Amino acid sequence: MSPTRIAYWQLPPSVRYRIGEAVGPVIAADSISDGLNSSVAAILQTSAGSYFVKALPVEHRWVWTQEREAEIAPHVETVGSGLIARITDDAWDVLIFDALDGHHADYSPDSKDLGHVARLIARIGELPCPDLSLRRAEQRLASYTSAGMLHHFQGGSLLHSDLNPANVIVSDDEARIVDWGWATRGAAWLDAAYWVSWLIAAGHTPKQAEWWAEQVPAWRMATVEGVTAFAVANARMWAASGDGSTDPWTRAIMHASEVWRRYREQEAI
């Protein structure tokens, strides 16, 4: 279950005091509505600059993602955002990052952001995978495909695995990606594959979406069978995780993933 979203000022005073120690007195805090992985998500304004803060109660079942983000942050600064501090106090786990300038990525077919995003995914693929206890792609997908298909997803590359456009910030000259809590180790082409469903949800046909995936060099390492196996597993994953949801973006990505699955299976005939 997604955490309940609250405003920054609803954090306990002791937690806000600790945040102020890290970045200076907070002048304003603007909540961010996009994303569902945090109880608090806000841009903080201080006399020294702008910062992004995200927080979860320490008892929430997703609090491990806070630790994962803190661990991986030094390894992904060139494609993400710099971590300022991690604070645990008064039953809250808080991460503070430099705020990124730009806008959330537009994945629609005529968007000028698409080239930036393709280059971002390529840059992620060039990063060394850090020696951390990351989840493996074949583990994450094991419940949604047969054991005989899992070898397609194995690999030693660092993956972000959540190409939700709300996680991608585009400026004039590049795109960066935040929210690394679901970082994964696996086959190098998988981030491009995760992107495909989001492109379809934004209005691309499956063929158009796969054309953009092809702009990522690692995609060329994928086999036809492997891509189809992923499309099937990804559709099943979204169908299971989104079952019963009325959230518009969840319904959209569920539908898009199913459209891609049908396209891939039809192509395989």
PDB file of C-alpha atoms in Angstrom:
ATOM      1  CA  MET A   1       0.000   0.000   0.000  1.00  0.00           C
ATOM      2  CA  SER A   2       1.320   3.446  -0.925  1.00  0.00           C
ATOM      3  CA  PRO A   3       2.209   5.722   1.993  1.00  0.00           C
ATOM      4  CA  THR A   4      -0.222   8.452   3.024  1.00  0.00           C
ATOM      5  CA  ARG A   5       0.976  11.814   1.660  1.00  0.00           C
ATOM      6  CA  ILE A   6       1.269  14.695   4.138  1.00  0.00           C
ATOM      7  CA  ALA A   7       2.642  18.237   3.946  1.00  0.00           C
ATOM      8  CA  TYR A   8       6.197  19.046   4.990  1.00  0.00           C
ATOM      9  CA  TRP A   9       4.981  21.164   7.909  1.00  0.00           C
ATOM     10  CA  GLN A  10       3.231  18.098   9.368  1.00  0.00           C
ATOM     11  CA  LEU A  11       6.562  16.479  10.132  1.00  0.00           C
ATOM     12  CA  PRO A  12       7.422  16.560  13.856  1.00  0.00           C
ATOM     13  CA  PRO A  13       9.164  19.762  14.961  1.00  0.00           C
ATOM     14  CA  SER A  14      12.253  17.778  15.976  1.00  0.00           C
ATOM     15  CA  VAL A  15      12.595  16.411  12.429  1.00  0.00           C
ATOM     16  CA  ARG A  16      12.135  19.835  10.863  1.00  0.00           C
ATOM     17  CA  TYR A  17      14.768  21.197  13.246  1.00  0.00           C
ATOM     18  CA  ARG A  18      17.242  18.548  12.076  1.00  0.00           C
ATOM     19  CA  ILE A  19      16.470  19.400   8.448  1.00  0.00           C
ATOM     20  CA  GLY A  20      17.101  23.067   9.216  1.00  0.00           C
ATOM     21  CA  GLU A  21      20.462  22.137  10.706  1.00  0.00           C
ATOM     22  CA  ALA A  22      21.395  20.448   7.431  1.00  0.00           C
ATOM     23  CA  VAL A  23      20.237  23.080   4.927  1.00  0.00           C
ATOM     24  CA  GLY A  24      19.457  26.209   6.920  1.00  0.00           C
ATOM     25  CA  PRO A  25      16.111  27.703   7.958  1.00  0.00           C
ATOM     26  CA  VAL A  26      13.304  26.646   5.628  1.00  0.00           C
ATOM     27  CA  ILE A  27      11.505  29.670   4.184  1.00  0.00           C
ATOM     28  CA  ALA A  28       8.929  27.762   2.115  1.00  0.00           C
ATOM     29  CA  ALA A  29       8.030  24.148   1.362  1.00  0.00           C
ATOM     30  CA  ASP A  30       6.091  23.255  -1.785  1.00  0.00           C
ATOM     31  CA  SER A  31       4.627  19.755  -1.789  1.00  0.00           C
ATOM     32  CA  ILE A  32       5.003  17.613  -4.913  1.00  0.00           C
ATOM     33  CA  SER A  33       1.949  15.631  -5.935  1.00  0.00           C
ATOM     34  CA  ASP A  34       3.687  13.314  -8.421  1.00  0.00           C
ATOM     35  CA  GLY A  35       4.900   9.928  -7.243  1.00  0.00           C
ATOM     36  CA  LEU A  36       3.480   7.661  -4.603  1.00  0.00           C
ATOM     37  CA  ASN A  37       6.556   6.282  -2.839  1.00  0.00           C
ATOM     38  CA  SER A  38       6.940   8.851  -0.038  1.00  0.00           C
ATOM     39  CA  SER A  39       4.807  10.276   2.743  1.00  0.00           C
ATOM     40  CA  VAL A  40       6.522  13.638   2.324  1.00  0.00           C
ATOM     41  CA  ALA A  41       7.849  14.952  -0.993  1.00  0.00           C
ATOM     42  CA  ALA A  42       8.577  18.671  -1.177  1.00  0.00           C
ATOM     43  CA  ILE A  43      10.861  21.347  -2.564  1.00  0.00           C
ATOM     44  CA  LEU A  44      12.339  23.391   0.257  1.00  0.00           C
ATOM     45  CA  GLN A  45      13.387  26.993  -0.197  1.00  0.00           C
ATOM     46  CA  THR A  46      16.167  28.356   2.014  1.00  0.00           C
ATOM     47  CA  SER A  47      18.413  31.391   1.862  1.00  0.00           C
ATOM     48  CA  ALA A  48      21.174  29.083   0.575  1.00  0.00           C
ATOM     49  CA  GLY A  49      19.136  27.535  -2.240  1.00  0.00           C
ATOM     50  CA  SER A  50      16.539  24.874  -3.067  1.00  0.00           C
ATOM     51  CA  TYR A  51      16.425  21.285  -1.869  1.00  0.00           C
ATOM     52  CA  PHE A  52      14.233  18.252  -2.382  1.00  0.00           C
ATOM     53  CA  VAL A  53      13.134  16.343   0.694  1.00  0.00           C
ATOM     54  CA  LYS A  54      11.417  12.953   0.850  1.00  0.00           C
ATOM     55  CA  ALA A  55      10.441  11.079   3.994  1.00  0.00           C
ATOM     56  CA  LEU A  56       8.783   7.900   5.213  1.00  0.00           C
ATOM     57  CA  PRO A  57       7.775   6.706   8.681  1.00  0.00           C
ATOM     58  CA  VAL A  58      10.378   4.215   9.932  1.00  0.00           C
ATOM     59  CA  GLU A  59       7.714   1.514  10.290  1.00  0.00           C
ATOM     60  CA  HIS A  60       6.526   1.736   6.677  1.00  0.00           C
ATOM     61  CA  ARG A  61       7.232  -1.392   4.637  1.00  0.00           C
ATOM     62  CA  TRP A  62       9.002   0.653   1.939  1.00  0.00           C
ATOM     63  CA  VAL A  63      11.416   2.411   4.299  1.00  0.00           C
ATOM     64  CA  TRP A  64      14.202   0.157   2.968  1.00  0.00           C
ATOM     65  CA  THR A  65      14.067   2.229  -0.221  1.00  0.00           C
ATOM     66  CA  GLN A  66      15.328   5.222   1.767  1.00  0.00           C
ATOM     67  CA  GLU A  67      18.408   3.271   2.825  1.00  0.00           C
ATOM     68  CA  ARG A  68      18.920   2.050  -0.728  1.00  0.00           C
ATOM     69  CA  GLU A  69      18.781   5.608  -2.104  1.00  0.00           C
ATOM     70  CA  ALA A  70      21.248   6.835   0.504  1.00  0.00           C
ATOM     71  CA  GLU A  71      23.647   3.993  -0.321  1.00  0.00           C
ATOM     72  CA  ILE A  72      23.531   4.419  -4.079  1.00  0.00           C
ATOM     73  CA  ALA A  73      23.455   8.234  -4.241  1.00  0.00           C
ATOM     74  CA  PRO A  74      27.270   8.701  -4.409  1.00  0.00           C
ATOM     75  CA  HIS A  75      27.417   6.283  -7.351  1.00  0.00           C
ATOM     76  CA  VAL A  76      24.766   8.001  -9.488  1.00  0.00           C
ATOM     77  CA  GLU A  77      25.416  11.718  -8.963  1.00  0.00           C
ATOM     78  CA  THR A  78      26.330  12.218 -12.631  1.00  0.00           C
ATOM     79  CA  VAL A  79      22.848  11.117 -13.725  1.00  0.00           C
ATOM     80  CA  GLY A  80      20.880  11.981 -10.591  1.00  0.00           C
ATOM     81  CA  SER A  81      20.931  14.469  -7.738  1.00  0.00           C
ATOM     82  CA  GLY A  82      23.450  14.993  -4.949  1.00  0.00           C
ATOM     83  CA  LEU A  83      22.468  13.677  -1.512  1.00  0.00           C
ATOM     84  CA  ILE A  84      22.856  16.335   1.179  1.00  0.00           C
ATOM     85  CA  ALA A  85      21.872  14.321   4.251  1.00  0.00           C
ATOM     86  CA  ARG A  86      19.929  11.376   5.620  1.00  0.00           C
ATOM     87  CA  ILE A  87      18.156  11.979   8.917  1.00  0.00           C
ATOM     88  CA  THR A  88      16.409   9.461  11.156  1.00  0.00           C
ATOM     89  CA  ASP A  89      14.594  11.024  14.085  1.00  0.00           C
ATOM     90  CA  ASP A  90      11.265  10.803  15.905  1.00  0.00           C
ATOM     91  CA  ALA A  91      10.122   7.731  13.915  1.00  0.00           C
ATOM     92  CA  TRP A  92      10.881   9.358  10.514  1.00  0.00           C
ATOM     93  CA  ASP A  93      13.471   8.564   7.842  1.00  0.00           C
ATOM     94  CA  VAL A  94      14.349  11.629   5.745  1.00  0.00           C
ATOM     95  CA  LEU A  95      16.495  12.166   2.659  1.00  0.00           C
ATOM     96  CA  ILE A  96      17.571  15.623   1.468  1.00  0.00           C
ATOM     97  CA  PHE A  97      18.842  16.159  -2.077  1.00  0.00           C
ATOM     98  CA  ASP A  98      19.908  19.114  -4.174  1.00  0.00           C
ATOM     99  CA  ALA A  99      16.850  20.264  -6.140  1.00  0.00           C
ATOM    100  CA  LEU A 100      17.216  19.826  -9.890  1.00  0.00           C
ATOM    101  CA  ASP A 101      16.297  22.594 -12.321  1.00  0.00           C
ATOM    102  CA  GLY A 102      13.987  21.577 -15.137  1.00  0.00           C
ATOM    103  CA  HIS A 103      10.638  19.942 -15.811  1.00  0.00           C
ATOM    104  CA  HIS A 104       9.250  16.431 -15.581  1.00  0.00           C
ATOM    105  CA  ALA A 105       9.870  14.571 -18.811  1.00  0.00           C
ATOM    106  CA  ASP A 106       7.245  14.689 -21.524  1.00  0.00           C
ATOM    107  CA  TYR A 107       7.058  11.268 -23.184  1.00  0.00           C
ATOM    108  CA  SER A 108       4.434  12.170 -25.796  1.00  0.00           C
ATOM    109  CA  PRO A 109       5.286  11.334 -29.454  1.00  0.00           C
ATOM    110  CA  ASP A 110       6.203  14.887 -30.512  1.00  0.00           C
ATOM    111  CA  SER A 111       8.160  15.750 -27.367  1.00  0.00           C
ATOM    112  CA  LYS A 112      11.625  17.226 -27.637  1.00  0.00           C
ATOM    113  CA  ASP A 113      12.505  15.469 -24.371  1.00  0.00           C
ATOM    114  CA  LEU A 114      12.719  11.984 -25.872  1.00  0.00           C
ATOM    115  CA  GLY A 115      16.257  12.297 -27.196  1.00  0.00           C
ATOM    116  CA  HIS A 116      17.440  13.577 -23.816  1.00  0.00           C
ATOM    117  CA  VAL A 117      15.822  10.610 -22.084  1.00  0.00           C
ATOM    118  CA  ALA A 118      17.334   8.086 -24.501  1.00  0.00           C
ATOM    119  CA  ARG A 119      20.762   9.581 -23.833  1.00  0.00           C
ATOM    120  CA  LEU A 120      20.087   9.499 -20.082  1.00  0.00           C
ATOM    121  CA  ILE A 121      19.310   5.769 -20.203  1.00  0.00           C
ATOM    122  CA  ALA A 122      22.511   5.237 -22.188  1.00  0.00           C
ATOM    123  CA  ARG A 123      24.487   7.164 -19.543  1.00  0.00           C
ATOM    124  CA  ILE A 124      22.996   5.059 -16.764  1.00  0.00           C
ATOM    125  CA  GLY A 125      24.161   1.987 -18.658  1.00  0.00           C
ATOM    126  CA  GLU A 126      27.718   3.299 -18.704  1.00  0.00           C
ATOM    127  CA  LEU A 127      27.916   3.574 -14.904  1.00  0.00           C
ATOM    128  CA  PRO A 128      29.733   0.827 -12.988  1.00  0.00           C
ATOM    129  CA  CYS A 129      27.303  -1.214 -10.924  1.00  0.00           C
ATOM    130  CA  PRO A 130      28.270  -0.550  -7.284  1.00  0.00           C
ATOM    131  CA  ASP A 131      29.106  -3.397  -4.931  1.00  0.00           C
ATOM    132  CA  LEU A 132      25.841  -3.132  -3.011  1.00  0.00           C
ATOM    133  CA  SER A 133      23.215  -5.755  -2.194  1.00  0.00           C
ATOM    134  CA  LEU A 134      20.932  -4.671  -5.026  1.00  0.00           C
ATOM    135  CA  ARG A 135      17.930  -6.746  -6.011  1.00  0.00           C
ATOM    136  CA  ARG A 136      18.480  -8.736  -9.181  1.00  0.00           C
ATOM    137  CA  ALA A 137      16.185  -8.315 -12.157  1.00  0.00           C
ATOM    138  CA  GLU A 138      15.500 -12.026 -12.420  1.00  0.00           C
ATOM    139  CA  GLN A 139      14.398 -12.040  -8.770  1.00  0.00           C
ATOM    140  CA  ARG A 140      12.007  -9.157  -9.280  1.00  0.00           C
ATOM    141  CA  LEU A 141      10.433 -10.791 -12.337  1.00  0.00           C
ATOM    142  CA  ALA A 142      10.467 -14.407 -11.149  1.00  0.00           C
ATOM    143  CA  SER A 143       6.830 -14.365 -10.039  1.00  0.00           C
ATOM    144  CA  TYR A 144       5.637 -13.235 -13.462  1.00  0.00           C
ATOM    145  CA  THR A 145       7.335 -15.624 -15.881  1.00  0.00           C
ATOM    146  CA  SER A 146       8.639 -19.163 -16.122  1.00  0.00           C
ATOM    147  CA  ALA A 147      12.008 -20.140 -14.701  1.00  0.00           C
ATOM    148  CA  GLY A 148      13.183 -20.887 -18.232  1.00  0.00           C
ATOM    149  CA  MET A 149      12.861 -17.205 -19.193  1.00  0.00           C
ATOM    150  CA  LEU A 150      14.765 -15.688 -16.269  1.00  0.00           C
ATOM    151  CA  HIS A 151      18.193 -15.994 -17.880  1.00  0.00           C
ATOM    152  CA  HIS A 152      17.209 -13.221 -20.304  1.00  0.00           C
ATOM    153  CA  PHE A 153      17.118 -10.725 -17.424  1.00  0.00           C
ATOM    154  CA  GLN A 154      20.379 -11.676 -15.740  1.00  0.00           C
ATOM    155  CA  GLY A 155      23.354  -9.362 -15.926  1.00  0.00           C
ATOM    156  CA  GLY A 156      25.726  -7.130 -14.020  1.00  0.00           C
ATOM    157  CA  SER A 157      24.514  -3.701 -15.129  1.00  0.00           C
ATOM    158  CA  LEU A 158      23.046  -1.011 -12.894  1.00  0.00           C
ATOM    159  CA  LEU A 159      19.368  -0.368 -13.633  1.00  0.00           C
ATOM    160  CA  HIS A 160      17.074   2.348 -12.352  1.00  0.00           C
ATOM    161  CA  SER A 161      13.977   0.301 -13.331  1.00  0.00           C
ATOM    162  CA  ASP A 162      11.360   3.011 -12.720  1.00  0.00           C
ATOM    163  CA  LEU A 163      11.186   5.225 -15.812  1.00  0.00           C
ATOM    164  CA  ASN A 164       8.031   6.985 -14.644  1.00  0.00           C
ATOM    165  CA  PRO A 165       8.274  10.469 -16.219  1.00  0.00           C
ATOM    166  CA  ALA A 166       7.802  11.974 -12.758  1.00  0.00           C
ATOM    167  CA  ASN A 167      11.281  10.625 -11.929  1.00  0.00           C
ATOM    168  CA  VAL A 168      12.970  12.206 -14.961  1.00  0.00           C
ATOM    169  CA  ILE A 169      13.911  15.899 -14.829  1.00  0.00           C
ATOM    170  CA  VAL A 170      14.788  17.547 -18.144  1.00  0.00           C
ATOM    171  CA  SER A 171      16.704  20.804 -18.465  1.00  0.00           C
ATOM    172  CA  ASP A 172      17.805  22.617 -21.618  1.00  0.00           C
ATOM    173  CA  ASP A 173      20.767  20.326 -22.265  1.00  0.00           C
ATOM    174  CA  GLU A 174      20.202  17.010 -20.468  1.00  0.00           C
ATOM    175  CA  ALA A 175      17.917  14.747 -18.467  1.00  0.00           C
ATOM    176  CA  ARG A 176      18.554  13.383 -14.976  1.00  0.00           C
ATOM    177  CA  ILE A 177      16.709  10.781 -12.947  1.00  0.00           C
ATOM    178  CA  VAL A 178      15.739  10.666  -9.281  1.00  0.00           C
ATOM    179  CA  ASP A 179      14.120   8.131  -6.942  1.00  0.00           C
ATOM    180  CA  TRP A 180      16.700   5.327  -6.986  1.00  0.00           C
ATOM    181  CA  GLY A 181      14.983   3.260  -4.287  1.00  0.00           C
ATOM    182  CA  TRP A 182      14.259   0.427  -6.748  1.00  0.00           C
ATOM    183  CA  ALA A 183      17.769   0.245  -8.192  1.00  0.00           C
ATOM    184  CA  THR A 184      18.442  -3.204  -9.606  1.00  0.00           C
ATOM    185  CA  ARG A 185      21.245  -5.303 -11.072  1.00  0.00           C
ATOM    186  CA  GLY A 186      20.451  -7.019 -14.373  1.00  0.00           C
ATOM    187  CA  ALA A 187      20.732  -7.149 -18.153  1.00  0.00           C
ATOM    188  CA  ALA A 188      21.922  -3.860 -19.637  1.00  0.00           C
ATOM    189  CA  TRP A 189      18.929  -3.456 -21.994  1.00  0.00           C
ATOM    190  CA  LEU A 190      16.235  -3.611 -19.316  1.00  0.00           C
ATOM    191  CA  ASP A 191      15.982   0.119 -18.530  1.00  0.00           C
ATOM    192  CA  ALA A 192      15.170   0.759 -22.186  1.00  0.00           C
ATOM    193  CA  ALA A 193      12.562  -2.000 -21.949  1.00  0.00           C
ATOM    194  CA  TYR A 194      11.007  -0.461 -18.831  1.00  0.00           C
ATOM    195  CA  TRP A 195      10.779   2.810 -20.774  1.00  0.00           C
ATOM    196  CA  VAL A 196       8.715   1.253 -23.570  1.00  0.00           C
ATOM    197  CA  SER A 197       5.521   0.844 -21.530  1.00  0.00           C
ATOM    198  CA  TRP A 198       5.733   4.433 -20.324  1.00  0.00           C
ATOM    199  CA  LEU A 199       6.094   5.633 -23.918  1.00  0.00           C
ATOM    200  CA  ILE A 200       3.017   3.650 -24.951  1.00  0.00           C
ATOM    201  CA  ALA A 201       1.116   5.130 -22.011  1.00  0.00           C
ATOM    202  CA  ALA A 202       2.084   8.587 -23.341  1.00  0.00           C
ATOM    203  CA  GLY A 203       0.594   7.900 -26.790  1.00  0.00           C
ATOM    204  CA  HIS A 204       3.197   5.975 -28.783  1.00  0.00           C
ATOM    205  CA  THR A 205       2.354   2.830 -30.680  1.00  0.00           C
ATOM    206  CA  PRO A 206       4.402  -0.212 -29.589  1.00  0.00           C
ATOM    207  CA  LYS A 207       6.445   0.052 -32.787  1.00  0.00           C
ATOM    208  CA  GLN A 208       7.192   3.737 -32.160  1.00  0.00           C
ATOM    209  CA  ALA A 209       8.091   3.037 -28.525  1.00  0.00           C
ATOM    210  CA  GLU A 210      10.482   0.260 -29.513  1.00  0.00           C
ATOM    211  CA  TRP A 211      12.105   2.615 -32.049  1.00  0.00           C
ATOM    212  CA  TRP A 212      13.002   4.931 -29.188  1.00  0.00           C
ATOM    213  CA  ALA A 213      14.296   2.003 -27.143  1.00  0.00           C
ATOM    214  CA  GLU A 214      16.545   1.175 -30.085  1.00  0.00           C
ATOM    215  CA  GLN A 215      18.232   4.567 -29.639  1.00  0.00           C
ATOM    216  CA  VAL A 216      19.754   3.189 -26.427  1.00  0.00           C
ATOM    217  CA  PRO A 217      22.866   1.182 -27.413  1.00  0.00           C
ATOM    218  CA  ALA A 218      22.272  -1.544 -24.816  1.00  0.00           C
ATOM    219  CA  TRP A 219      18.910  -2.408 -26.409  1.00  0.00           C
ATOM    220  CA  ARG A 220      20.804  -3.990 -29.278  1.00  0.00           C
ATOM    221  CA  MET A 221      22.056  -6.666 -26.871  1.00  0.00           C
ATOM    222  CA  ALA A 222      18.532  -7.956 -26.279  1.00  0.00           C
ATOM    223  CA  THR A 223      17.159 -10.987 -28.093  1.00  0.00           C
ATOM    224  CA  VAL A 224      13.684 -11.078 -29.616  1.00  0.00           C
ATOM    225  CA  GLU A 225      12.744 -13.839 -27.180  1.00  0.00           C
ATOM    226  CA  GLY A 226      14.118 -11.866 -24.253  1.00  0.00           C
ATOM    227  CA  VAL A 227      12.184  -8.698 -25.109  1.00  0.00           C
ATOM    228  CA  THR A 228       8.961 -10.674 -25.515  1.00  0.00           C
ATOM    229  CA  ALA A 229       9.573 -12.468 -22.215  1.00  0.00           C
ATOM    230  CA  PHE A 230      10.053  -9.116 -20.499  1.00  0.00           C
ATOM    231  CA  ALA A 231       6.942  -7.578 -22.067  1.00  0.00           C
ATOM    232  CA  VAL A 232       4.875 -10.523 -20.815  1.00  0.00           C
ATOM    233  CA  ALA A 233       6.394 -10.449 -17.311  1.00  0.00           C
ATOM    234  CA  ASN A 234       6.082  -6.664 -17.052  1.00  0.00           C
ATOM    235  CA  ALA A 235       2.399  -6.754 -18.031  1.00  0.00           C
ATOM    236  CA  ARG A 236       1.727  -9.444 -15.442  1.00  0.00           C
ATOM    237  CA  MET A 237       3.621  -7.468 -12.804  1.00  0.00           C
ATOM    238  CA  TRP A 238       1.580  -4.314 -13.418  1.00  0.00           C
ATOM    239  CA  ALA A 239      -1.671  -6.296 -13.543  1.00  0.00           C
ATOM    240  CA  ALA A 240      -0.887  -7.763 -10.129  1.00  0.00           C
ATOM    241  CA  SER A 241       0.463  -4.643  -8.434  1.00  0.00           C
ATOM    242  CA  GLY A 242      -2.211  -2.339  -9.855  1.00  0.00           C
ATOM    243  CA  ASP A 243      -5.173  -4.653  -9.342  1.00  0.00           C
ATOM    244  CA  GLY A 244      -8.072  -2.648  -7.932  1.00  0.00           C
ATOM    245  CA  SER A 245      -6.309   0.710  -8.264  1.00  0.00           C
ATOM    246  CA  THR A 246      -8.321   3.695  -9.464  1.00  0.00           C
ATOM    247  CA  ASP A 247      -5.248   5.904  -9.794  1.00  0.00           C
ATOM    248  CA  PRO A 248      -5.147   7.254 -13.382  1.00  0.00           C
ATOM    249  CA  TRP A 249      -1.416   6.786 -14.005  1.00  0.00           C
ATOM    250  CA  THR A 250      -1.505   3.257 -12.595  1.00  0.00           C
ATOM    251  CA  ARG A 251      -4.408   2.328 -14.871  1.00  0.00           C
ATOM    252  CA  ALA A 252      -2.594   3.909 -17.816  1.00  0.00           C
ATOM    253  CA  ILE A 253       0.649   1.971 -17.306  1.00  0.00           C
ATOM    254  CA  MET A 254      -1.287  -1.249 -16.706  1.00  0.00           C
ATOM    255  CA  HIS A 255      -3.100  -0.786 -20.021  1.00  0.00           C
ATOM    256  CA  ALA A 256       0.051   0.219 -21.890  1.00  0.00           C
ATOM    257  CA  SER A 257       1.983  -2.790 -20.600  1.00  0.00           C
ATOM    258  CA  GLU A 258      -0.817  -5.097 -21.721  1.00  0.00           C
ATOM    259  CA  VAL A 259      -0.877  -3.435 -25.174  1.00  0.00           C
ATOM    260  CA  TRP A 260       2.860  -4.053 -25.503  1.00  0.00           C
ATOM    261  CA  ARG A 261       2.492  -7.675 -24.358  1.00  0.00           C
ATOM    262  CA  ARG A 262      -0.139  -8.357 -27.021  1.00  0.00           C
ATOM    263  CA  TYR A 263       1.995  -6.667 -29.683  1.00  0.00           C
ATOM    264  CA  ARG A 264       5.070  -8.719 -28.802  1.00  0.00           C
ATOM    265  CA  GLU A 265       3.153 -11.991 -28.707  1.00  0.00           C
ATOM    266  CA  GLN A 266       1.511 -11.211 -32.039  1.00  0.00           C
ATOM    267  CA  GLU A 267       4.903 -10.397 -33.559  1.00  0.00           C
ATOM    268  CA  ALA A 268       6.199 -13.755 -32.339  1.00  0.00           C
ATOM    269  CA  ILE A 269       3.525 -15.699 -34.269  1.00  0.00           C
TER     270      ILE A 269
END
